[in-house]
mmCIF file of C-alpha atoms in Angstrom:
data_model
loop_
_atom_site.group_PDB
_atom_site.id
_atom_site.type_symbol
_atom_site.label_atom_id
_atom_site.label_comp_id
_atom_site.label_asym_id
_atom_site.label_seq_id
_atom_site.Cartn_x
_atom_site.Cartn_y
_atom_site.Cartn_z
ATOM 1 C CA MET A 560 81.744 192.157 100.439
ATOM 2 C CA ARG A 561 85.413 192.040 101.517
ATOM 3 C CA ILE A 562 86.235 192.390 98.178
ATOM 4 C CA ILE A 563 84.141 195.554 97.186
ATOM 5 C CA GLY A 564 85.656 196.874 101.142
ATOM 6 C CA LEU A 565 89.243 196.381 99.851
ATOM 7 C CA PHE A 566 88.736 197.815 96.616
ATOM 8 C CA ALA A 567 86.812 200.626 97.860
ATOM 9 C CA SER A 568 89.216 201.223 100.764
ATOM 10 C CA GLY A 569 92.531 201.532 97.868
ATOM 11 C CA ILE A 570 90.795 204.337 95.903
ATOM 12 C CA PRO A 571 91.058 206.702 99.092
ATOM 13 C CA LEU A 572 94.541 205.082 99.540
ATOM 14 C CA THR A 573 95.800 205.937 96.491
ATOM 15 C CA SER A 574 94.638 209.223 96.543
ATOM 16 C CA ALA A 575 96.030 209.966 99.701
ATOM 17 C CA ILE A 576 99.495 209.226 98.514
ATOM 18 C CA CYS A 577 99.024 210.755 95.507
ATOM 19 C CA TYR A 578 97.855 213.846 97.645
ATOM 20 C CA PHE A 579 101.489 213.451 99.443
ATOM 21 C CA PHE A 580 103.314 213.471 96.744
ATOM 22 C CA PHE A 581 102.201 216.302 94.548
ATOM 23 C CA TYR A 582 102.399 218.882 97.647
ATOM 24 C CA GLN A 583 104.675 217.307 99.596
ATOM 25 C CA GLU A 584 107.487 216.001 97.697
ATOM 26 C CA TRP A 585 107.116 217.514 94.350
ATOM 27 C CA GLU A 586 109.731 219.777 94.022
ATOM 28 C CA ASN A 587 112.274 217.088 95.691
ATOM 29 C CA TYR A 588 111.679 214.768 92.682
ATOM 30 C CA VAL A 589 111.282 217.234 90.023
ATOM 31 C CA ASN A 590 114.692 218.604 91.404
ATOM 32 C CA ASN A 591 116.470 214.472 91.923
ATOM 33 C CA ILE A 592 115.181 212.329 89.471
ATOM 34 C CA LYS A 593 117.457 211.135 87.083
ATOM 35 C CA PHE A 594 116.082 209.722 83.783
ATOM 36 C CA ASN A 595 118.240 207.077 81.642
ATOM 37 C CA MET A 596 117.715 209.301 78.603
ATOM 38 C CA TYR A 597 117.649 212.475 76.957
ATOM 39 C CA ILE A 598 114.787 214.161 78.354
ATOM 40 C CA PRO A 599 113.980 218.086 77.109
ATOM 41 C CA TYR A 600 113.684 220.612 79.691
ATOM 42 C CA GLU A 601 110.525 221.452 79.157
ATOM 43 C CA MET A 602 109.090 218.321 79.403
ATOM 44 C CA ARG A 603 110.966 217.131 82.359
ATOM 45 C CA GLU A 604 107.785 217.896 84.373
ATOM 46 C CA PHE A 605 105.466 215.995 82.639
ATOM 47 C CA CYS A 606 107.797 212.773 82.781
ATOM 48 C CA THR A 607 108.086 213.046 86.045
ATOM 49 C CA ALA A 608 104.707 213.250 86.709
ATOM 50 C CA PHE A 609 103.788 210.328 83.819
ATOM 51 C CA VAL A 610 106.508 208.288 85.723
ATOM 52 C CA SER A 611 105.384 208.956 89.143
ATOM 53 C CA ILE A 612 101.626 208.343 88.926
ATOM 54 C CA SER A 613 102.219 205.187 86.560
ATOM 55 C CA SER A 614 104.399 203.637 89.690
ATOM 56 C CA THR A 615 101.957 204.563 92.446
ATOM 57 C CA PHE A 616 98.957 203.088 90.836
ATOM 58 C CA SER A 617 100.722 200.112 89.701
ATOM 59 C CA GLY A 618 101.822 199.442 93.228
ATOM 60 C CA MET A 619 99.091 200.032 94.656
ATOM 61 C CA TYR A 620 96.491 198.269 92.397
ATOM 62 C CA GLY A 621 99.319 195.556 92.341
ATOM 63 C CA GLY A 622 98.490 194.961 96.022
ATOM 64 C CA LEU A 623 94.753 194.955 95.744
ATOM 65 C CA ILE A 624 95.516 192.182 92.817
ATOM 66 C CA CYS A 625 97.430 190.645 95.642
ATOM 67 C CA GLY A 626 94.616 191.244 97.975
ATOM 68 C CA PHE A 627 92.173 190.119 96.012
ATOM 69 C CA THR A 628 94.053 186.582 95.128
ATOM 70 C CA LEU A 629 94.735 185.895 98.997
ATOM 71 C CA LEU A 630 90.775 186.546 99.672
ATOM 72 C CA LEU A 631 90.137 183.543 96.763
ATOM 73 C CA CYS A 632 92.876 181.026 98.192
ATOM 74 C CA GLU A 633 92.448 181.728 101.577
ATOM 75 C CA HIS A 634 88.733 180.876 101.692
ATOM 76 C CA VAL A 635 89.399 177.956 99.510
ATOM 77 C CA TYR A 636 91.782 176.517 101.217
ATOM 78 C CA LEU A 637 89.704 177.040 104.541
ATOM 79 C CA MET A 638 87.390 175.423 103.053
ATOM 80 C CA ALA A 639 89.177 172.415 102.356
ATOM 81 C CA ALA A 640 90.805 171.885 105.937
ATOM 82 C CA ASN A 641 87.129 172.187 107.456
ATOM 83 C CA ILE A 642 85.985 169.414 105.196
ATOM 84 C CA ILE A 643 89.212 167.779 106.097
ATOM 85 C CA ARG A 644 88.520 168.465 110.240
ATOM 86 C CA SER A 645 84.547 167.063 109.716
ATOM 87 C CA TYR A 646 85.685 164.158 107.967
ATOM 88 C CA ARG A 647 88.405 163.293 111.102
ATOM 89 C CA THR A 648 86.079 164.208 114.124
ATOM 90 C CA ASN A 649 83.159 162.008 112.790
ATOM 91 C CA LEU A 650 85.719 159.194 111.854
ATOM 92 C CA ARG A 651 86.742 159.528 115.709
ATOM 93 C CA LYS A 652 83.424 159.107 116.930
ATOM 94 C CA ARG A 653 82.785 156.131 114.528
ATOM 95 C CA PHE A 654 85.596 154.288 115.887
ATOM 96 C CA GLU A 655 84.488 154.874 119.396
ATOM 97 C CA THR A 656 81.314 154.287 119.543
ATOM 98 C CA GLN A 657 80.651 151.984 116.154
ATOM 99 C CA ASP A 658 81.872 148.784 115.056
ATOM 100 C CA PRO A 659 84.573 149.286 112.361
ATOM 101 C CA SER A 660 82.933 146.984 109.785
ATOM 102 C CA SER A 661 79.921 148.317 109.539
ATOM 103 C CA PHE A 662 81.290 151.958 108.009
ATOM 104 C CA ILE A 663 84.728 151.087 106.580
ATOM 105 C CA PHE A 664 83.527 151.081 102.918
ATOM 106 C CA ASN A 665 81.564 154.093 103.410
ATOM 107 C CA GLU A 666 84.346 155.931 104.943
ATOM 108 C CA ILE A 667 87.020 154.637 102.025
ATOM 109 C CA LYS A 668 84.573 156.297 99.348
ATOM 110 C CA SER A 669 84.283 159.570 101.261
ATOM 111 C CA LEU A 670 88.141 159.593 101.951
ATOM 112 C CA ASN A 671 88.318 159.244 98.031
ATOM 113 C CA GLU A 672 85.738 161.820 97.374
ATOM 114 C CA ILE A 673 87.425 164.522 99.376
ATOM 115 C CA ALA A 674 90.917 163.708 98.525
ATOM 116 C CA SER A 675 89.426 164.571 94.544
ATOM 117 C CA VAL A 676 87.845 167.789 95.983
ATOM 118 C CA VAL A 677 91.611 168.782 97.514
ATOM 119 C CA ASP A 678 93.352 167.299 94.255
ATOM 120 C CA ARG A 679 90.751 169.479 92.007
ATOM 121 C CA ILE A 680 91.198 172.567 94.353
ATOM 122 C CA ASP A 681 94.820 171.932 94.032
ATOM 123 C CA ARG A 682 94.684 172.194 90.305
ATOM 124 C CA ALA A 683 92.574 175.216 89.913
ATOM 125 C CA PHE A 684 94.154 177.492 92.080
ATOM 126 C CA ASN A 685 98.311 176.261 92.556
ATOM 127 C CA LEU A 686 98.837 179.086 89.862
ATOM 128 C CA CYS A 687 96.789 181.747 91.577
ATOM 129 C CA ALA A 688 99.040 180.550 94.813
ATOM 130 C CA LEU A 689 102.092 180.522 93.186
ATOM 131 C CA LEU A 690 101.863 184.266 91.264
ATOM 132 C CA LEU A 691 100.314 185.252 95.130
ATOM 133 C CA TYR A 692 103.934 183.973 96.549
ATOM 134 C CA CYS A 693 105.860 185.607 93.550
ATOM 135 C CA SER A 694 104.474 188.760 93.696
ATOM 136 C CA LEU A 695 104.177 188.872 97.088
ATOM 137 C CA SER A 696 107.953 188.066 97.922
ATOM 138 C CA CYS A 697 108.727 190.699 95.047
ATOM 139 C CA TYR A 698 107.172 193.675 97.079
ATOM 140 C CA ILE A 699 109.444 192.069 100.257
ATOM 141 C CA PHE A 700 112.549 192.332 98.414
ATOM 142 C CA ILE A 701 111.541 195.642 96.964
ATOM 143 C CA SER A 702 110.699 197.293 100.120
ATOM 144 C CA ILE A 703 113.781 196.136 101.843
ATOM 145 C CA SER A 704 115.511 197.290 98.600
ATOM 146 C CA VAL A 705 114.279 201.062 99.041
ATOM 147 C CA ALA A 706 114.990 200.949 103.000
ATOM 148 C CA ILE A 707 118.630 200.180 102.523
ATOM 149 C CA SER A 708 119.444 202.327 99.563
ATOM 150 C CA ARG A 709 121.343 205.712 99.779
ATOM 151 C CA GLU A 710 119.228 207.466 96.788
ATOM 152 C CA GLU A 711 118.552 210.477 97.929
ATOM 153 C CA ILE A 712 115.104 210.339 95.915
ATOM 154 C CA LEU A 713 114.133 208.014 98.485
ATOM 155 C CA ARG A 714 114.826 209.523 101.583
ATOM 156 C CA SER A 715 111.686 211.267 101.844
ATOM 157 C CA ASN A 716 109.006 210.926 104.635
ATOM 158 C CA TRP A 717 105.933 209.733 102.465
ATOM 159 C CA ILE A 718 108.447 206.955 100.722
ATOM 160 C CA ILE A 719 109.748 205.455 103.846
ATOM 161 C CA ALA A 720 105.896 205.627 105.421
ATOM 162 C CA VAL A 721 104.456 203.811 102.397
ATOM 163 C CA VAL A 722 107.377 201.366 102.479
ATOM 164 C CA ALA A 723 106.863 200.472 105.733
ATOM 165 C CA CYS A 724 103.135 200.325 105.238
ATOM 166 C CA ASN A 725 104.038 198.121 102.208
ATOM 167 C CA PHE A 726 106.277 195.825 104.058
ATOM 168 C CA ILE A 727 103.738 195.297 107.275
ATOM 169 C CA LEU A 728 100.789 194.323 104.712
ATOM 170 C CA VAL A 729 102.729 191.910 102.371
ATOM 171 C CA THR A 730 103.975 190.325 105.402
ATOM 172 C CA HIS A 731 99.977 190.293 106.816
ATOM 173 C CA PHE A 732 98.986 188.355 103.381
ATOM 174 C CA PHE A 733 101.959 186.177 103.512
ATOM 175 C CA TYR A 734 100.945 184.894 106.843
ATOM 176 C CA LYS A 735 97.749 184.339 105.848
ATOM 177 C CA VAL A 736 97.920 182.690 102.487
ATOM 178 C CA THR A 737 100.921 180.301 104.079
ATOM 179 C CA VAL A 738 98.677 179.732 107.361
ATOM 180 C CA SER A 739 95.639 178.973 104.992
ATOM 181 C CA GLY A 740 97.093 177.088 103.256
ATOM 182 C CA SER A 741 99.239 174.805 105.525
ATOM 183 C CA LEU A 742 96.210 173.827 107.587
ATOM 184 C CA VAL A 743 95.304 171.871 104.792
ATOM 185 C CA LEU A 744 98.458 169.536 104.944
ATOM 186 C CA GLU A 745 98.189 169.562 108.928
ATOM 187 C CA GLU A 746 94.659 168.411 109.006
ATOM 188 C CA GLY A 747 95.704 165.470 106.520
ATOM 189 C CA GLU A 748 98.757 164.958 109.021
ATOM 190 C CA GLN A 749 96.337 164.852 111.927
ATOM 191 C CA LEU A 750 93.867 162.287 110.397
ATOM 192 C CA LYS A 751 96.428 159.632 109.612
ATOM 193 C CA ASN A 752 97.448 160.101 112.972
ATOM 194 C CA ILE A 753 93.811 159.833 114.423
ATOM 195 C CA CYS A 754 94.101 156.158 112.140
ATOM 196 C CA LEU A 755 96.925 155.009 113.562
ATOM 197 C CA GLU A 756 95.834 155.805 117.045
ATOM 198 C CA CYS A 757 92.320 153.567 116.514
ATOM 199 C CA PHE A 758 94.163 151.080 114.302
ATOM 200 C CA GLY A 759 96.278 150.843 117.596
ATOM 201 C CA GLY A 760 93.098 150.036 120.062
ATOM 202 C CA VAL A 761 91.574 147.816 117.634
ATOM 203 C CA SER A 762 94.557 145.780 117.193
ATOM 204 C CA GLN A 763 94.594 145.241 121.097
ATOM 205 C CA GLN A 764 90.958 144.229 120.944
ATOM 206 C CA PHE A 765 91.627 142.222 118.424
ATOM 207 C CA PHE A 766 94.450 140.079 120.239
ATOM 208 C CA TRP A 767 92.689 140.279 123.522
ATOM 209 C CA GLU A 768 88.921 139.823 122.332
ATOM 210 C CA SER A 769 88.100 136.360 120.444
ATOM 211 C CA HIS A 770 84.627 137.491 119.483
ATOM 212 C CA TYR A 771 86.506 140.539 117.893
ATOM 213 C CA LYS A 772 86.440 139.966 113.716
ATOM 214 C CA ASN A 773 89.255 139.452 111.952
ATOM 215 C CA GLU A 774 87.244 140.990 109.116
ATOM 216 C CA SER A 775 87.109 144.069 110.891
ATOM 217 C CA PHE A 776 90.959 143.900 111.317
ATOM 218 C CA GLN A 777 91.532 143.683 107.889
ATOM 219 C CA ASN A 778 88.770 146.615 106.907
ATOM 220 C CA LEU A 779 90.755 148.746 108.910
ATOM 221 C CA SER A 780 93.929 148.064 107.676
ATOM 222 C CA LEU A 781 92.485 148.452 104.109
ATOM 223 C CA LEU A 782 91.190 152.467 105.192
ATOM 224 C CA GLN A 783 94.506 153.117 106.985
ATOM 225 C CA ASN A 784 96.497 151.894 103.420
ATOM 226 C CA CYS A 785 94.085 154.646 101.622
ATOM 227 C CA ILE A 786 94.530 157.052 104.212
ATOM 228 C CA ARG A 787 98.367 156.618 104.088
ATOM 229 C CA ASP A 788 98.557 156.797 100.234
ATOM 230 C CA VAL A 789 95.931 159.926 99.955
ATOM 231 C CA SER A 790 97.400 163.480 99.142
ATOM 232 C CA LEU A 791 95.836 166.290 101.301
ATOM 233 C CA LYS A 792 97.877 169.292 100.126
ATOM 234 C CA VAL A 793 98.084 172.131 98.313
ATOM 235 C CA THR A 794 100.745 173.657 96.649
ATOM 236 C CA GLY A 795 102.445 176.990 94.693
ATOM 237 C CA GLY A 796 102.549 176.027 91.027
ATOM 238 C CA GLY A 797 102.996 172.074 91.768
ATOM 239 C CA MET A 798 106.202 173.429 92.299
ATOM 240 C CA PHE A 799 106.399 173.156 96.391
ATOM 241 C CA VAL A 800 103.775 172.354 99.288
ATOM 242 C CA ILE A 801 102.433 175.163 101.070
ATOM 243 C CA GLY A 802 103.271 174.967 104.710
ATOM 244 C CA LYS A 803 104.712 176.911 107.348
ATOM 245 C CA HIS A 804 108.170 176.005 106.488
ATOM 246 C CA ILE A 805 107.667 178.421 104.222
ATOM 247 C CA PHE A 806 108.253 181.216 106.586
ATOM 248 C CA LEU A 807 111.687 179.972 107.277
ATOM 249 C CA ALA A 808 112.679 179.884 103.814
ATOM 250 C CA VAL A 809 111.661 183.407 102.852
ATOM 251 C CA THR A 810 113.008 184.696 106.311
ATOM 252 C CA ASN A 811 116.300 183.078 105.437
ATOM 253 C CA ALA A 812 115.887 184.861 102.023
ATOM 254 C CA ALA A 813 114.848 187.777 103.305
ATOM 255 C CA ILE A 814 118.300 188.268 106.096
ATOM 256 C CA THR A 815 120.689 187.210 102.878
ATOM 257 C CA TYR A 816 119.273 189.192 100.366
ATOM 258 C CA THR A 817 119.316 192.450 103.198
ATOM 259 C CA VAL A 818 123.031 191.441 104.289
ATOM 260 C CA ILE A 819 123.662 191.189 100.899
ATOM 261 C CA MET A 820 122.102 194.613 99.281
ATOM 262 C CA TYR A 821 123.609 196.465 102.610
ATOM 263 C CA GLN A 822 127.129 195.351 102.313
ATOM 264 C CA ILE A 823 126.785 196.841 98.533
ATOM 265 C CA SER A 824 125.110 199.981 99.413
ATOM 266 C CA TYR A 825 127.552 200.570 101.580
ATOM 267 C CA ALA A 826 130.840 199.462 100.397
#
C-alpha cells in the first residue's frame, strides 16, 4: 500500500511541477537556455520543451525508483534486526532462568540459522543498497551544484523550490536506509555484549559454586565463540558496512564539495 501511495503521490507532484514550469517559467527558459549544438530557430521551442520535460520526468521518476528501493531495503533490514533482537532477548531470559547446558546447543543452531538468513539478505539486497546510496549521493551533489550555481537559468523560484524539496527528501531517504541497515549491525553488537555479560556471570558461578558443572562452562564458551565469529551485518554491494558512520563520511564529502564548488563558481 505504501508503494502504491508513493507512486500515486508522484503523479500529481509531477503534474504540478510541469504546470509551474510551462506557465510560470517558460519564457525565461526559452530566452536563456543554451544548447551545445546548432538548433534552428523554429525548432528552439520544441527542443527546449523536450529537454525540460525529459529532465522533469527523469528526476521525478528517478526519485520514485529510489523510494521503492528504500521501502524494500528498509523493511527487509528492519525484519533482520527484529529477528536478532528477538533472539537476543530470549537468550538473556534463558540465561537468567535455566542451566546453560540445557539449551546451549539449540541456541547455537538458532544462531547459525539467523546468521544464514542475514547473509542471504545481504547477498540479495547489497547491490540494491549500493545503487540506492549512489543515487541518493548523486541527488545530494546535484542539489548542491544547482544551489550554488550562478547560471541565470537556474535562479528561477520554482527551481529553487524543487531543489530544496529534493534535498530534504533525499536526506530523509538517506537517513532511513542508513538507520535501518545500522540496526542490524547494532543488534549484532548488543548480542555479543549480552553473551559477554552472561559469560562473566557464569564464570563467577563456576568459581564460587562447587556444584556448577564444568560442562556448562565449556558449552557457554562454545556459544561465545560462535557469537564472536558470526557476521551479523548488511553491506552496500559488499564494499562497505551500513552503519551510522556513513552519515559522517557523506557529510564530510558534501561539505568539501560545497566549499570547492563555491570557490570555483565565485572565483
